[in-house]
Amino acid sequence: MSAAVRDAAETSSPRRYARGRARRVEILDAAAALFADVGFGAVSLREIAARVGISHQGLLRHFASKDEVLIALLDRYETENAEWIESWLDAHTGSGSGSGSGSDENREALFIALADRNDGIPGYVELFTALAGEATSAEHPAHERFAARYAQLRELSVAQFSSPVVAGLAAREIETVDEAVRLAAAWDGLQLQSLYEPDSVRVSDHLRAHFAWLVGDGSAATAPGSGGKSTPGLPATSSAASAWPADQTGDEPDASAGYASGRARRDRIVDDAMDLFSRGGFTATSVQDVADRVGITKSALLYHFRSKDELLLAVLQRRDRLGLAQVPAGTVTASRRLELVVEGARHNTATPGLVELYCVLAGESTNPGHPGHDFFRERFRGTRAFFAATFTELIASGELPESLDADREAAWLLALWDGLQFQWLYDRGSVDIAEQLSLHLAAVRTR
C-alpha cells in the first residue's frame, strides 16, 4: 500500500487506523534517533524495527522502504517548522503568510527564535546536520529535498528581512540576495560548529550579533556568548597565525616505509576509500567494500591499515593536504591569509570530490562516538584560532576597525565557508563560494 493510499484510508477511518498512526510516529521517532546517531546510510529497517520493538514485517506494513521512512520524517519536520513559523509571524508581525506584509519591526527576530527552537528539540540539529552532509551526494534519496530546502531558506530570508536590516544592507552596498545566501550558509555552519563545541558556539547569539551589526547597533561586538573575546578554549592570539589551519591536524601516517609497491598500494587504498566515503559515508562503507574497490583481500588491506578508523584518519589527512596544495609554504601576512581563504575556496571547487568528502564526513562525525569526531573537533578549534589570530593582527595594524570582535568574526567566517560548501553541492549554478567569501570579507572592513 502506498503512502498516499494509506493516508487516505486513515483519514476516512480514523478510529480503525488510530493505532497505526501512533505506530508510524514511533517508527519515525526511532528512525530520527538512529539517523542522527550513525547516519542514514548505516541504518537498516531491521534496526529501526528493533528500536520500536516490532518485527521487520511489521514495519513494512507502515513503510515500504527506508527511503520512504526518511521522506516521511523530513515531511514531518518541514510541516512542524512551517506551522511554527506561521504561528510566530501571526503573534509578532500580524502576518502569517510569510509575504512580508504587516508590521516588519524586528522580523529578523524570527531567525533568532527559530534557531533557539531548533536547538531545543532533542536530536533535531544533529539529524539535519548529518543528513545535509550525507545528502550532498546526488545519489542520496534526500538530495532533491535538501536542494529545495536551501532554495526556500534563501527566499524566506529575503522575505523576512525587516526594513532596518534592508536599510543596513543598502548602506553597506550589500545585495539582499547575497546576504540571504550567506545567512543561510553561516547558520548551517554554526550549527555544525555547535555540535563539536556546544559550550562555545550558540547559533542564536551569533545571529543576534550579526543582525545588530546590520541595523547599526554597536552592541554586536559584545553580544554575550557570540564567540567573542571571552569564548572558552579560543585564544585571541595563536601560533596558528603563521600556519594554515589544517597544518594542526597532525601528521599523516608515514608512507615512506616499505617498498615502492607497498607505498603505491597504500595510496591507492586511501584514494579509493576517499571516493567511497564521499558517496556513502564512513559508517555505511565497510572495509570489505574498500578492499573490493582496490581489488585486494580484506586481510591485505588490514596489513596497510590496522583498522577502519586508522584508514579514516589517513583519508581525512590526505583530504586536507590535497585541498591545500596551492598554499605556499612559509609565513604570509594577515591580509594574504584572508586572500588565501578565497583562493582556497576557488581551488576546492575545481575538485568537488574533496568538498563532498569533507561535507559528508563532517556531518556524519558530529556524534561524539564517531571515530572522526575528535579530528573534526580539533580541526574546528585550530581553524577558528587561526582566523581569530589573523583578525587580531589586522585590528592591531589598523587594517580593520577596532570595534571588530576577532573571535566572533573567526567563528562566522569558518561557518560561512562550511555552509557555502553545503549549498554549492546542492546548487552549483547559483552559489559561488569564492565570490561570496570575497564579498563577506569586503563587508567585514565596514564593521
mmCIF file of C-alpha atoms in Angstrom, residues 81 108 268 298:
data_model
loop_
_atom_site.group_PDB
_atom_site.id
_atom_site.type_symbol
_atom_site.label_atom_id
_atom_site.label_comp_id
_atom_site.label_asym_id
_atom_site.label_seq_id
_atom_site.Cartn_x
_atom_site.Cartn_y
_atom_site.Cartn_z
ATOM 1 C CA ASN A 81 8.566 24.152 11.086
ATOM 2 C CA GLU A 108 14.836 39.305 11.941
ATOM 3 C CA ARG A 268 45.502 3.508 -3.829
ATOM 4 C CA LYS A 298 40.344 -7.589 3.310
#
